[in-house]
Coordinates of N, CA, C and O and ligand atoms in Angstrom, one line a residue:
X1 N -105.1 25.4 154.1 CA -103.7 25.5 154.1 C -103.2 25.8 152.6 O -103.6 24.9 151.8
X2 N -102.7 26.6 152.2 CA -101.7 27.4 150.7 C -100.3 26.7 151.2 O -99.6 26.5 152.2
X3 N -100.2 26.4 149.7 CA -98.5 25.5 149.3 C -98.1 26.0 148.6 O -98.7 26.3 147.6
X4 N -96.6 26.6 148.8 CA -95.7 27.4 147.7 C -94.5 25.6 147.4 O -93.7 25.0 148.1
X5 N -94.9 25.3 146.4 CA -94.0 24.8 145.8 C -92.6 25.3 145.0 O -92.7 26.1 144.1
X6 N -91.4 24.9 145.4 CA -90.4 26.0 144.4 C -89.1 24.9 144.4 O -88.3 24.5 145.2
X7 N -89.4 24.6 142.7 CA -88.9 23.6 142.0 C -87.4 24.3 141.7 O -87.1 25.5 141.6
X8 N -86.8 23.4 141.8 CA -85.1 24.2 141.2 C -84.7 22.5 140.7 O -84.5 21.4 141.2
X9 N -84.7 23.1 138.8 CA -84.1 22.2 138.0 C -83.1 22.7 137.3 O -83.7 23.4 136.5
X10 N -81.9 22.8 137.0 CA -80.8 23.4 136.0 C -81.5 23.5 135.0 O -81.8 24.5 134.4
X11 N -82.0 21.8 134.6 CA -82.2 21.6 133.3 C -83.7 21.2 133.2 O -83.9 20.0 133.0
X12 N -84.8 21.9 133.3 CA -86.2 21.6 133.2 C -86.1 21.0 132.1 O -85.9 19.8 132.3
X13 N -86.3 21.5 130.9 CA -86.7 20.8 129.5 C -86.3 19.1 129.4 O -87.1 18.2 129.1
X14 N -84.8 19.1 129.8 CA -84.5 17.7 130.0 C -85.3 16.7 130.5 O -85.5 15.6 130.0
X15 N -85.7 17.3 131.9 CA -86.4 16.3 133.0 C -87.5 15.9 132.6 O -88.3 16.5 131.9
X16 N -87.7 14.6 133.1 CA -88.9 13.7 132.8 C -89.4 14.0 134.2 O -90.2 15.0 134.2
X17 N -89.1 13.4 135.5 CA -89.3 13.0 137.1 C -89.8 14.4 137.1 O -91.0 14.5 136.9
X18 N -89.2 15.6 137.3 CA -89.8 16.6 137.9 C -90.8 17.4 137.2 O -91.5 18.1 137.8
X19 N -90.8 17.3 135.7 CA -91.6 17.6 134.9 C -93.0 16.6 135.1 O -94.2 17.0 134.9
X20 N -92.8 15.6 135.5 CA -94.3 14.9 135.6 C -95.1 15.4 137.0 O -96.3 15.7 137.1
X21 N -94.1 15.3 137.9 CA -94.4 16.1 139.3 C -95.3 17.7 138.9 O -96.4 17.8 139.4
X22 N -94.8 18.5 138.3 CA -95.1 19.7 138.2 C -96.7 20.0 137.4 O -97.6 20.8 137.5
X23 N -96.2 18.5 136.3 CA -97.3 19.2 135.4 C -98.6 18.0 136.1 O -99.7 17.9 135.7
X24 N -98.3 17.5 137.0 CA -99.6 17.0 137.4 C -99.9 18.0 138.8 O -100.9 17.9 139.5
X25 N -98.9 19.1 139.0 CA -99.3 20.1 140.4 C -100.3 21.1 139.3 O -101.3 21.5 139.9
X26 N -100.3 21.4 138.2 CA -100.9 22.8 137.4 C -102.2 21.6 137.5 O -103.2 22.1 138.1
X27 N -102.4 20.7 137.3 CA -103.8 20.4 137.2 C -104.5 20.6 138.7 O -105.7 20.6 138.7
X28 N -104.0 20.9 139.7 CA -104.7 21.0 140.9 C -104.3 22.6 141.4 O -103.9 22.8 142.5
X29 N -104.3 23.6 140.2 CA -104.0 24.8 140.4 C -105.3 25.2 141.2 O -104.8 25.5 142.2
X30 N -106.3 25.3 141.2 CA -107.6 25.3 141.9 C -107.3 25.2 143.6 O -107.7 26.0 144.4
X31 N -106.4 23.9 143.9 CA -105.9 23.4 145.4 C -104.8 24.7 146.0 O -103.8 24.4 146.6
X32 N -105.0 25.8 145.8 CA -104.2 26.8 146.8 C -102.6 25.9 146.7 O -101.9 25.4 147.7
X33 N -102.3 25.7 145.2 CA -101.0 25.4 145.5 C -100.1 26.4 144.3 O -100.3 26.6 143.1
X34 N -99.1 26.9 145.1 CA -98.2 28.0 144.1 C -97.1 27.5 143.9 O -96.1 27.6 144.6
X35 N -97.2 26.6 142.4 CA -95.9 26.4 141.3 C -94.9 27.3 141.3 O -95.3 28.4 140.9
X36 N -93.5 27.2 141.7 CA -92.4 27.8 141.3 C -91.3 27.3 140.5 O -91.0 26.2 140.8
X37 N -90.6 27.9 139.5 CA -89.5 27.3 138.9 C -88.3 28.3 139.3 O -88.1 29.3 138.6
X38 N -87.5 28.2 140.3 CA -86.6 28.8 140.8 C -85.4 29.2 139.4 O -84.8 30.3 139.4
X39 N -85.2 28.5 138.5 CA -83.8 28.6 137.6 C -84.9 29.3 136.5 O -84.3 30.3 136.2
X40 N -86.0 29.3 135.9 CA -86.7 30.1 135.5 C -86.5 31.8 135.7 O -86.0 32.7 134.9
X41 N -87.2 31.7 137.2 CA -86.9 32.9 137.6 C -85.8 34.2 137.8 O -85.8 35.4 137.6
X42 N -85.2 33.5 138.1 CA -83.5 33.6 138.0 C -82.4 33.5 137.2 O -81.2 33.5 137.5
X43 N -82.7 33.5 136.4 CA -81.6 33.1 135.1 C -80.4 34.0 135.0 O -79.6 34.0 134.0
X44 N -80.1 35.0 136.3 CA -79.0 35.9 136.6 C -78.4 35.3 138.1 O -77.3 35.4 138.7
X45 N -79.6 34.5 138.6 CA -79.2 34.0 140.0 C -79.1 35.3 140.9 O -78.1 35.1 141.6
X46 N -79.4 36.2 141.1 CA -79.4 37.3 141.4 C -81.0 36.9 141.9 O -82.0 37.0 141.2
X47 N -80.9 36.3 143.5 CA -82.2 36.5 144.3 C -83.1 37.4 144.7 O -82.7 38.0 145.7
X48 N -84.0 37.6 144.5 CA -85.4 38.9 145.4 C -85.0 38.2 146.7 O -85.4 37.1 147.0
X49 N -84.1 38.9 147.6 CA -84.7 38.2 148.8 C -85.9 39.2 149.7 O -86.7 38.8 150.5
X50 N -85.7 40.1 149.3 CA -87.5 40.9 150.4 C -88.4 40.3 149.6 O -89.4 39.9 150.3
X51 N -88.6 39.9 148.2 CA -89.5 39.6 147.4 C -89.7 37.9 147.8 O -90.8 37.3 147.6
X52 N -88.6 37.2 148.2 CA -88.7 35.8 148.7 C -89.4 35.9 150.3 O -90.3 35.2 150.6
X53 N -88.8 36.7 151.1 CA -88.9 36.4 151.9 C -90.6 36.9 152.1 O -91.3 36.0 152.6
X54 N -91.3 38.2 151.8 CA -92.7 38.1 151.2 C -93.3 36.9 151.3 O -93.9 36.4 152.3
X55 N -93.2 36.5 150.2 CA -93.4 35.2 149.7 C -93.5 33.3 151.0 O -94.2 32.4 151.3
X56 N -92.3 34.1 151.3 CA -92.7 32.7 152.5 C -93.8 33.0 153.5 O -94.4 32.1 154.0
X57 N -94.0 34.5 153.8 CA -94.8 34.7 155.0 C -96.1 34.0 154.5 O -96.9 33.3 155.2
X58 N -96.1 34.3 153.4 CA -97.8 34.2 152.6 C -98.4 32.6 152.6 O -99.6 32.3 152.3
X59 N -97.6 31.9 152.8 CA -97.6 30.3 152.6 C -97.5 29.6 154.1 O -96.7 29.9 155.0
X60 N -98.5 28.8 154.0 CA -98.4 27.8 155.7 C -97.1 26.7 155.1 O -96.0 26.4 155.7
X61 N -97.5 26.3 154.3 CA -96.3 24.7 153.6 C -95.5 25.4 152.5 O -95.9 25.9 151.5
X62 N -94.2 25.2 152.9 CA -93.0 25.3 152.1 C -92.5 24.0 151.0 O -91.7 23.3 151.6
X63 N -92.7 23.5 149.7 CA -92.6 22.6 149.3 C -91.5 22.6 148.3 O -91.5 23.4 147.3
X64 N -90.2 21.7 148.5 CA -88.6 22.3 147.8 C -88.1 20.9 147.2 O -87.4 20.1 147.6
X65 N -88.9 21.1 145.8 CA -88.7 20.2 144.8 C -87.6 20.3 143.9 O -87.5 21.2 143.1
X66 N -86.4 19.0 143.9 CA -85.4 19.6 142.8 C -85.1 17.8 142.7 O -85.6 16.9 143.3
X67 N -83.9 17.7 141.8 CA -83.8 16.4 141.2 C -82.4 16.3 142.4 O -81.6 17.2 142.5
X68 N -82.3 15.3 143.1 CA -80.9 14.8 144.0 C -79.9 14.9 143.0 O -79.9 14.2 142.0
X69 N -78.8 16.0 143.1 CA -77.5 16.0 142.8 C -76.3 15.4 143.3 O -76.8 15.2 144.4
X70 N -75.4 15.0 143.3 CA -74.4 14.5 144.3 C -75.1 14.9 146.0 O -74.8 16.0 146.5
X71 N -75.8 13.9 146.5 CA -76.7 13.7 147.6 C -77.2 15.1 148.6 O -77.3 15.3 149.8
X72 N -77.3 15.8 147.5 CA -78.0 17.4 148.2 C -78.7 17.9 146.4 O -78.9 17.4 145.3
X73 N -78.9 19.1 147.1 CA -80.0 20.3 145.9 C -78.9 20.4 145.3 O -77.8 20.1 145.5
X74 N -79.6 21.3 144.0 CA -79.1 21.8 142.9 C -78.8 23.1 143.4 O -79.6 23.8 144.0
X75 N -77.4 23.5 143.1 CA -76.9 25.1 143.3 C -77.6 26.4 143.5 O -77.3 27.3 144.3
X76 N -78.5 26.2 142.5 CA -79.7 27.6 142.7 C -80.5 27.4 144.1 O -81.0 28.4 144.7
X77 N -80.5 26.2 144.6 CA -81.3 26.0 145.7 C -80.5 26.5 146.7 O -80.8 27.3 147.5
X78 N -79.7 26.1 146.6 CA -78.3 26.2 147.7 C -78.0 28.0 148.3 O -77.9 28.4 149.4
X79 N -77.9 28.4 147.4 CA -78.3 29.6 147.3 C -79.1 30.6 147.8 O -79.1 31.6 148.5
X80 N -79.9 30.0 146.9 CA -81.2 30.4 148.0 C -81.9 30.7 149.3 O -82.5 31.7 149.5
X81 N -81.7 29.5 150.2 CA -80.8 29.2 151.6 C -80.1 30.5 151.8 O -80.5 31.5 152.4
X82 N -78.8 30.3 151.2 CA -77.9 31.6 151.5 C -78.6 32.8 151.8 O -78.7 33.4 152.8
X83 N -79.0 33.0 150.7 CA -79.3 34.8 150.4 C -80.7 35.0 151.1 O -81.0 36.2 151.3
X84 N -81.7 34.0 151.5 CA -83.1 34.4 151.8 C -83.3 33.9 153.3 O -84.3 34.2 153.9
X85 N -82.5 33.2 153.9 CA -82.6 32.5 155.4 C -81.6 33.6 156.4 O -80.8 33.2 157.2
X86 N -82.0 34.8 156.0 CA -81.2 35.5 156.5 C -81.3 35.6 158.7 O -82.2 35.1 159.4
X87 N -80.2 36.5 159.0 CA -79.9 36.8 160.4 C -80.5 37.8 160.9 O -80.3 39.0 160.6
X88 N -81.3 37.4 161.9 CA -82.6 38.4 162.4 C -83.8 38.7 161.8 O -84.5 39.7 161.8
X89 N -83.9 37.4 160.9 CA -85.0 37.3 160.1 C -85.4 36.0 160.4 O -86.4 35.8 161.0
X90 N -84.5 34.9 159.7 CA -85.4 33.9 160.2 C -84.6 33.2 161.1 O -85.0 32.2 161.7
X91 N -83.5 33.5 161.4 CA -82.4 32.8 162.4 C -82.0 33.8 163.7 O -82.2 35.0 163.7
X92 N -81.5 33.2 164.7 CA -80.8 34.5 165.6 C -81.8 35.7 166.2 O -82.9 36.0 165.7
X93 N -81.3 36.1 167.1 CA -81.9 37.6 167.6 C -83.0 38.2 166.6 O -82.8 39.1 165.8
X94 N -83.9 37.7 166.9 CA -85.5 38.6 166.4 C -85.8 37.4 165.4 O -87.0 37.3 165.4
X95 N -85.3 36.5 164.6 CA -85.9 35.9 163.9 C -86.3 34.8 163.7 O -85.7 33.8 163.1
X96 N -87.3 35.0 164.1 CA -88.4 34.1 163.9 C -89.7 34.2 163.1 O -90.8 34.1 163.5
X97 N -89.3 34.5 162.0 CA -90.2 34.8 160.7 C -90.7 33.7 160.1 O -91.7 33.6 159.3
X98 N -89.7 32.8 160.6 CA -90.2 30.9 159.9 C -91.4 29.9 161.0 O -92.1 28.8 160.9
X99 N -91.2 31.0 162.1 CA -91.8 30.1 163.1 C -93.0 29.9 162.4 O -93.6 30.6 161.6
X100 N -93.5 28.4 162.8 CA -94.7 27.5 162.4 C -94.9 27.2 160.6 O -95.9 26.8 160.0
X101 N -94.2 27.3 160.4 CA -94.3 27.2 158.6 C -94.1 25.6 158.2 O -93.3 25.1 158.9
X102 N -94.6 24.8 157.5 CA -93.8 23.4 157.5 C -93.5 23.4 156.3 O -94.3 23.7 155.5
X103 N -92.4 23.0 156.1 CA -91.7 22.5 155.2 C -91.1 20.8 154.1 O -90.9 19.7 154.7
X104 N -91.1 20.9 153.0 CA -91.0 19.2 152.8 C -90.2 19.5 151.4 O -90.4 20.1 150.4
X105 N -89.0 18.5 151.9 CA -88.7 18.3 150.6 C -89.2 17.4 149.8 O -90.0 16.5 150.3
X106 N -88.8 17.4 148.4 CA -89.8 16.7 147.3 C -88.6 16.5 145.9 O -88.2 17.1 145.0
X107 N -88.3 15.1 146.5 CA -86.6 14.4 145.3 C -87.0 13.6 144.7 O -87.9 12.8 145.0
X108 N -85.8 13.7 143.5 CA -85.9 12.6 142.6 C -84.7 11.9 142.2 O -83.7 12.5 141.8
X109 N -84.7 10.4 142.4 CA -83.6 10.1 142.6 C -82.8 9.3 141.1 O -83.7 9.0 140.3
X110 N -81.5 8.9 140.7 CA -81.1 8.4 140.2 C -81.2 6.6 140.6 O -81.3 5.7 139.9
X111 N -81.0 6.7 141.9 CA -80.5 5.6 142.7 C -82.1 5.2 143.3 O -83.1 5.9 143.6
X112 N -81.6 3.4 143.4 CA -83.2 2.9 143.5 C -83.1 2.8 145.5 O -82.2 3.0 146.3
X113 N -84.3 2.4 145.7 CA -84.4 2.8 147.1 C -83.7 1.8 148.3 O -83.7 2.0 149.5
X114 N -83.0 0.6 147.3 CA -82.5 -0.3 147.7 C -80.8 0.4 148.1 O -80.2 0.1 149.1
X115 N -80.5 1.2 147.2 CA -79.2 1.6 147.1 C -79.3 2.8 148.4 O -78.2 3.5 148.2
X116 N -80.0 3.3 149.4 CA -80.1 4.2 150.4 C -80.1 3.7 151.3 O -80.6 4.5 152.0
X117 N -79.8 2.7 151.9 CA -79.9 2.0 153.2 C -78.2 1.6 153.8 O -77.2 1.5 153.1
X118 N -78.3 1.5 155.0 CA -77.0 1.4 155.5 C -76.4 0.2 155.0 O -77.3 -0.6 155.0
X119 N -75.1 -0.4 154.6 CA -74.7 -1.3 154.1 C -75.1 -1.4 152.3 O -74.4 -2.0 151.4
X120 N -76.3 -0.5 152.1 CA -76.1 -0.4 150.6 C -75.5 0.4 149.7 O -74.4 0.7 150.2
X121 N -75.8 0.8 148.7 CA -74.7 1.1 147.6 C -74.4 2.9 148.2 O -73.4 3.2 148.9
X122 N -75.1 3.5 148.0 CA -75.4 4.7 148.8 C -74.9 5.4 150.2 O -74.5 6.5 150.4
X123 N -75.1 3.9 151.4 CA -74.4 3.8 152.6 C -75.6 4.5 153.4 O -76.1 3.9 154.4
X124 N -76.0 5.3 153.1 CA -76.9 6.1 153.7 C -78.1 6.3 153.7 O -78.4 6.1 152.5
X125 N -79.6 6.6 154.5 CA -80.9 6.7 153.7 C -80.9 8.2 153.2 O -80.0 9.0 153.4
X126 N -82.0 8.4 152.4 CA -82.5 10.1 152.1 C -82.3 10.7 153.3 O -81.5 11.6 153.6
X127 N -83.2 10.3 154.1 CA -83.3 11.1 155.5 C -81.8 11.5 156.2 O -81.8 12.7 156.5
X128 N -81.0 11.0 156.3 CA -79.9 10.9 156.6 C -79.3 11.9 155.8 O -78.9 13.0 156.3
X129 N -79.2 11.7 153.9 CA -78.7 12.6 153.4 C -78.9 14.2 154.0 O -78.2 15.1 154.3
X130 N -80.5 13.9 154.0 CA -81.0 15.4 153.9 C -80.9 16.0 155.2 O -81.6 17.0 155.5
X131 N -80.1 15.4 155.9 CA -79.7 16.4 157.2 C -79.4 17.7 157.5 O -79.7 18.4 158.4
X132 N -78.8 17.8 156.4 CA -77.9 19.6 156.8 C -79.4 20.0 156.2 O -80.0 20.8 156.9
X133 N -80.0 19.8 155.2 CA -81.1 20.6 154.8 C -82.4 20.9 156.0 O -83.0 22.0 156.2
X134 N -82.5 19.5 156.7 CA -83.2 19.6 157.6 C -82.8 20.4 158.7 O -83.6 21.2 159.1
X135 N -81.8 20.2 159.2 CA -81.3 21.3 160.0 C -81.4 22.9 159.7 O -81.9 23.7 160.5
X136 N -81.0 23.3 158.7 CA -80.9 24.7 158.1 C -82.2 25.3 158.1 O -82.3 26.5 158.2
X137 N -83.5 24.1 158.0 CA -85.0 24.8 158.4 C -85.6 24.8 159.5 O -86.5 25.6 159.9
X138 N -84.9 23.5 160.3 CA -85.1 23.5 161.3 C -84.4 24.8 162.5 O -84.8 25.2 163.5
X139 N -83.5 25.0 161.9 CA -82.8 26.5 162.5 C -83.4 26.9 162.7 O -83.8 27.1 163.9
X140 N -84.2 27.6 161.6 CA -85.1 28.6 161.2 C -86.7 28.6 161.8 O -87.7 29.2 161.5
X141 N -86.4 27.9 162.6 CA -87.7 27.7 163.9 C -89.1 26.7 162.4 O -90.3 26.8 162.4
X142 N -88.6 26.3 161.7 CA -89.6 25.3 160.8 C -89.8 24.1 160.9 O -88.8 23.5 160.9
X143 N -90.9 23.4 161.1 CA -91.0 22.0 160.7 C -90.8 21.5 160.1 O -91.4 21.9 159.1
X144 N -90.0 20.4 159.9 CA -89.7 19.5 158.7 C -90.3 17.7 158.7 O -90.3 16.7 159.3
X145 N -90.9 18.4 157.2 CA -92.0 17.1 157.1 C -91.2 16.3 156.2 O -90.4 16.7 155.3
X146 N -91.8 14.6 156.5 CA -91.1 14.2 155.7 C -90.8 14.2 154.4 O -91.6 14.7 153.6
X147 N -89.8 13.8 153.9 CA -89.8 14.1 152.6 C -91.1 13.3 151.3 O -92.1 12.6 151.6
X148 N -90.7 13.6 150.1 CA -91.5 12.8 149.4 C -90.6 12.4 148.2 O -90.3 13.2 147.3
X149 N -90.1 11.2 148.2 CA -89.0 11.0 147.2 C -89.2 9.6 146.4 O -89.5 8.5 147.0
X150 N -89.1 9.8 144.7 CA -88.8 9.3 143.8 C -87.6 8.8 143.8 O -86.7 9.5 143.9
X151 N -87.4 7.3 143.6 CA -86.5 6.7 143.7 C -86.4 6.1 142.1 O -87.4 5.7 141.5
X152 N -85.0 6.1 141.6 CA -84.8 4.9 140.4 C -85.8 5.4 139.2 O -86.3 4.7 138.4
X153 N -85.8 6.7 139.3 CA -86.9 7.4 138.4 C -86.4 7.5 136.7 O -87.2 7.8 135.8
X154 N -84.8 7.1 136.3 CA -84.4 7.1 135.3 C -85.1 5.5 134.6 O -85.2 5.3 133.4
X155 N -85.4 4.5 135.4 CA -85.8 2.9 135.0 C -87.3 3.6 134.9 O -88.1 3.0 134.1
X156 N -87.8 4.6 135.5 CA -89.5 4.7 135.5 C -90.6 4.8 134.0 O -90.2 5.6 133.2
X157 N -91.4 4.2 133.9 CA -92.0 4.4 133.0 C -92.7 5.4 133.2 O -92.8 6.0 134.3
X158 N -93.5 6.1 131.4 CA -94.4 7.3 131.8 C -95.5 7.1 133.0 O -95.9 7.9 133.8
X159 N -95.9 5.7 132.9 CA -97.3 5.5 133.7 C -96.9 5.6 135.0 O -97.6 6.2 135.8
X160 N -95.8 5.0 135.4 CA -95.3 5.0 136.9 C -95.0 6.3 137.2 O -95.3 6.6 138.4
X161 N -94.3 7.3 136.3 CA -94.2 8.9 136.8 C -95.1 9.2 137.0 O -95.1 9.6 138.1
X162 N -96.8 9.2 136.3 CA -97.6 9.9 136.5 C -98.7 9.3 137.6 O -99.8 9.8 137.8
X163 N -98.3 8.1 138.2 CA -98.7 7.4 139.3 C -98.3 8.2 140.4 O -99.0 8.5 141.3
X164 N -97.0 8.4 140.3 CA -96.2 8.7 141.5 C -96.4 10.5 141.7 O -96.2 11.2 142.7
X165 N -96.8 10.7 140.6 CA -97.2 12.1 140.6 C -98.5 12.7 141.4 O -98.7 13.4 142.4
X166 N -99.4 11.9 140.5 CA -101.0 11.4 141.6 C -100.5 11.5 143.3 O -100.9 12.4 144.0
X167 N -99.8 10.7 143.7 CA -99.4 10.8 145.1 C -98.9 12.2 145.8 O -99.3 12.8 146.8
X168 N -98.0 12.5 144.7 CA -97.3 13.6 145.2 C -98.6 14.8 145.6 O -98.9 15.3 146.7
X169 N -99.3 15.0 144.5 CA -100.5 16.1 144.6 C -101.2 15.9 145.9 O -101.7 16.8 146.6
X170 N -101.2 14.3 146.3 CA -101.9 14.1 147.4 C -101.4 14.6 149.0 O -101.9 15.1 150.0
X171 N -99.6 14.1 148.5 CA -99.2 14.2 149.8 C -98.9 15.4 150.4 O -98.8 15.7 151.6
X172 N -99.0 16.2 148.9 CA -98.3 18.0 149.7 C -99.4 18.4 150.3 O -98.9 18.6 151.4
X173 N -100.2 18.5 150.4 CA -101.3 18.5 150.9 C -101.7 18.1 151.9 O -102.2 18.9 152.6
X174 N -101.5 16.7 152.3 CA -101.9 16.2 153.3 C -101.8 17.0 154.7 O -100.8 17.7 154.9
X175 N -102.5 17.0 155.4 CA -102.4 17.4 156.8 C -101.2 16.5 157.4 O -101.0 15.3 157.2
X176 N -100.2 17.8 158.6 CA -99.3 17.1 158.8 C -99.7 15.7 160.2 O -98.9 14.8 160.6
X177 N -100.7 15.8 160.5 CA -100.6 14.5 161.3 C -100.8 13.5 160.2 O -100.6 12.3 160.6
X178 N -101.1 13.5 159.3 CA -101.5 12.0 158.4 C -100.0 12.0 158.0 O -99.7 10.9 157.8
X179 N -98.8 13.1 157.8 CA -98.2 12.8 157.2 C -96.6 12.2 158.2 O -95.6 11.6 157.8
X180 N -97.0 12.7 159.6 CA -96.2 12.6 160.4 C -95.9 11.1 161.2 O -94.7 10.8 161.6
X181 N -97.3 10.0 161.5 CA -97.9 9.6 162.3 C -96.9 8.3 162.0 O -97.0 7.3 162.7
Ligands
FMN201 C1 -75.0 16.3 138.4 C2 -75.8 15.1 138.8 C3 -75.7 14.6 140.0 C4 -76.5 13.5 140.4 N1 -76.3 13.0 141.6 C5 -77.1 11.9 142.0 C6 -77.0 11.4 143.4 O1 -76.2 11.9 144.2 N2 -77.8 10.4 143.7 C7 -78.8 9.9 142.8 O2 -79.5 8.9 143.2 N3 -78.9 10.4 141.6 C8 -78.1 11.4 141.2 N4 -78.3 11.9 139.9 C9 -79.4 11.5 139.1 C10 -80.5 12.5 139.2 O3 -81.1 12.5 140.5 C11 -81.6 12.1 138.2 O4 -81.1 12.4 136.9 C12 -82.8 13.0 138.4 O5 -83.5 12.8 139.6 C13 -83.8 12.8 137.3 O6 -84.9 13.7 137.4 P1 -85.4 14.5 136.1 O7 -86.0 13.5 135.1 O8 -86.4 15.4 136.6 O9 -84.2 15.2 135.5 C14 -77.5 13.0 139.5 C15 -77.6 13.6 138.2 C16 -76.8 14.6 137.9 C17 -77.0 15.2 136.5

């Protein structure tokens, strides 16, 4: 199984959470896993979408790493969606270009995991948040796996980022029945 990872940070340099994520994915460059920095690439926001859409066929796991903004993606992601999830491609009449692909998001959160539950600060869980996202892939005839999320990552120490990082390498990876079950 090949993993396209595709990180969307406004502000990389800033980040700690997703920078630890990232730079512990380059050490398992060897594991058929393909690093992306979406705001990198883009710095006109002006998407490849034949050049994206390419890109997805070539990959079994879709992996859509970005830091939780007001309880969704960051803009460039959002976007992205827009311009590359196109009609009679991966949605609607003929398209089914996403069929069988799985997908996972991969967040990092401000808010600790206590603050995501119904009655807590949040009101809501992740899962919950990430509805419309799930949906929009799920449209797209995709599986959506669970997510993999960093909670309270601003209180985290380096050692705890690069703990949590260890996991992460593990989990994109994982086969989806270990990850489903
Ligand atoms: C514009 C903005 C919106 C944010 N919205 C949320 C939010 O809705 N929920 C939350 O838990 N944290 C929120 N945060 C905190 C970020 O999730 C947190 O700064 C980020 O995950 C840290 O990752 P990094 O070290 O890679 O930048 C927000 C931060 C910014 C700058």
């Amino acid at each position: 199984m090949n993993v396209m990872v595709i990180a969307a940070h406004p502000d990389f340099h800033q980040s700690r959470a997703n920078k630890a994520l990232i730079q512990e994915l380059k050490k398992h460059a060897d594991m058929d896993i393909h690093v992306r920095d979406l705001y990198l690439e883009y710095p006109d926001w002006q998407i490849e979408v034949e050049k994206e859409q390419r890109m997805l066929l070539q990959y079994d796991r879709i992996v859509l790493q970005f830091p939780f903004y007001w309880y969704s993606c960051p803009p460039l992601l959002k976007k992205w969606f827009d311009d590359v999830l196109t009609f009679g491609w991966a949605f609607g009449p003929g398209g089914k270009k996403l069929l069988g692909k799985e997908f996972m998001i991969a967040t990092t959160t401000g808010g600790t995991e206590a603050c995501y539950r119904s009655g807590g600060e949040n009101m809501y869980t992740i899962s919950e948040l990430l509805r419309p996202i799930e949906r929009t892939l799920t449209k797209c005839n995709g599986t959506f796996l669970p997510a993999f999320v960093m909670y309270n990552v601003m209180q985290a120490t380096d050692t705890e980022l690069a703990h949590a990082a260890e996991k992460y390498a593990e989990v994109i990876k994982a086969p989806r029945e270990a990850l489903t079950h």
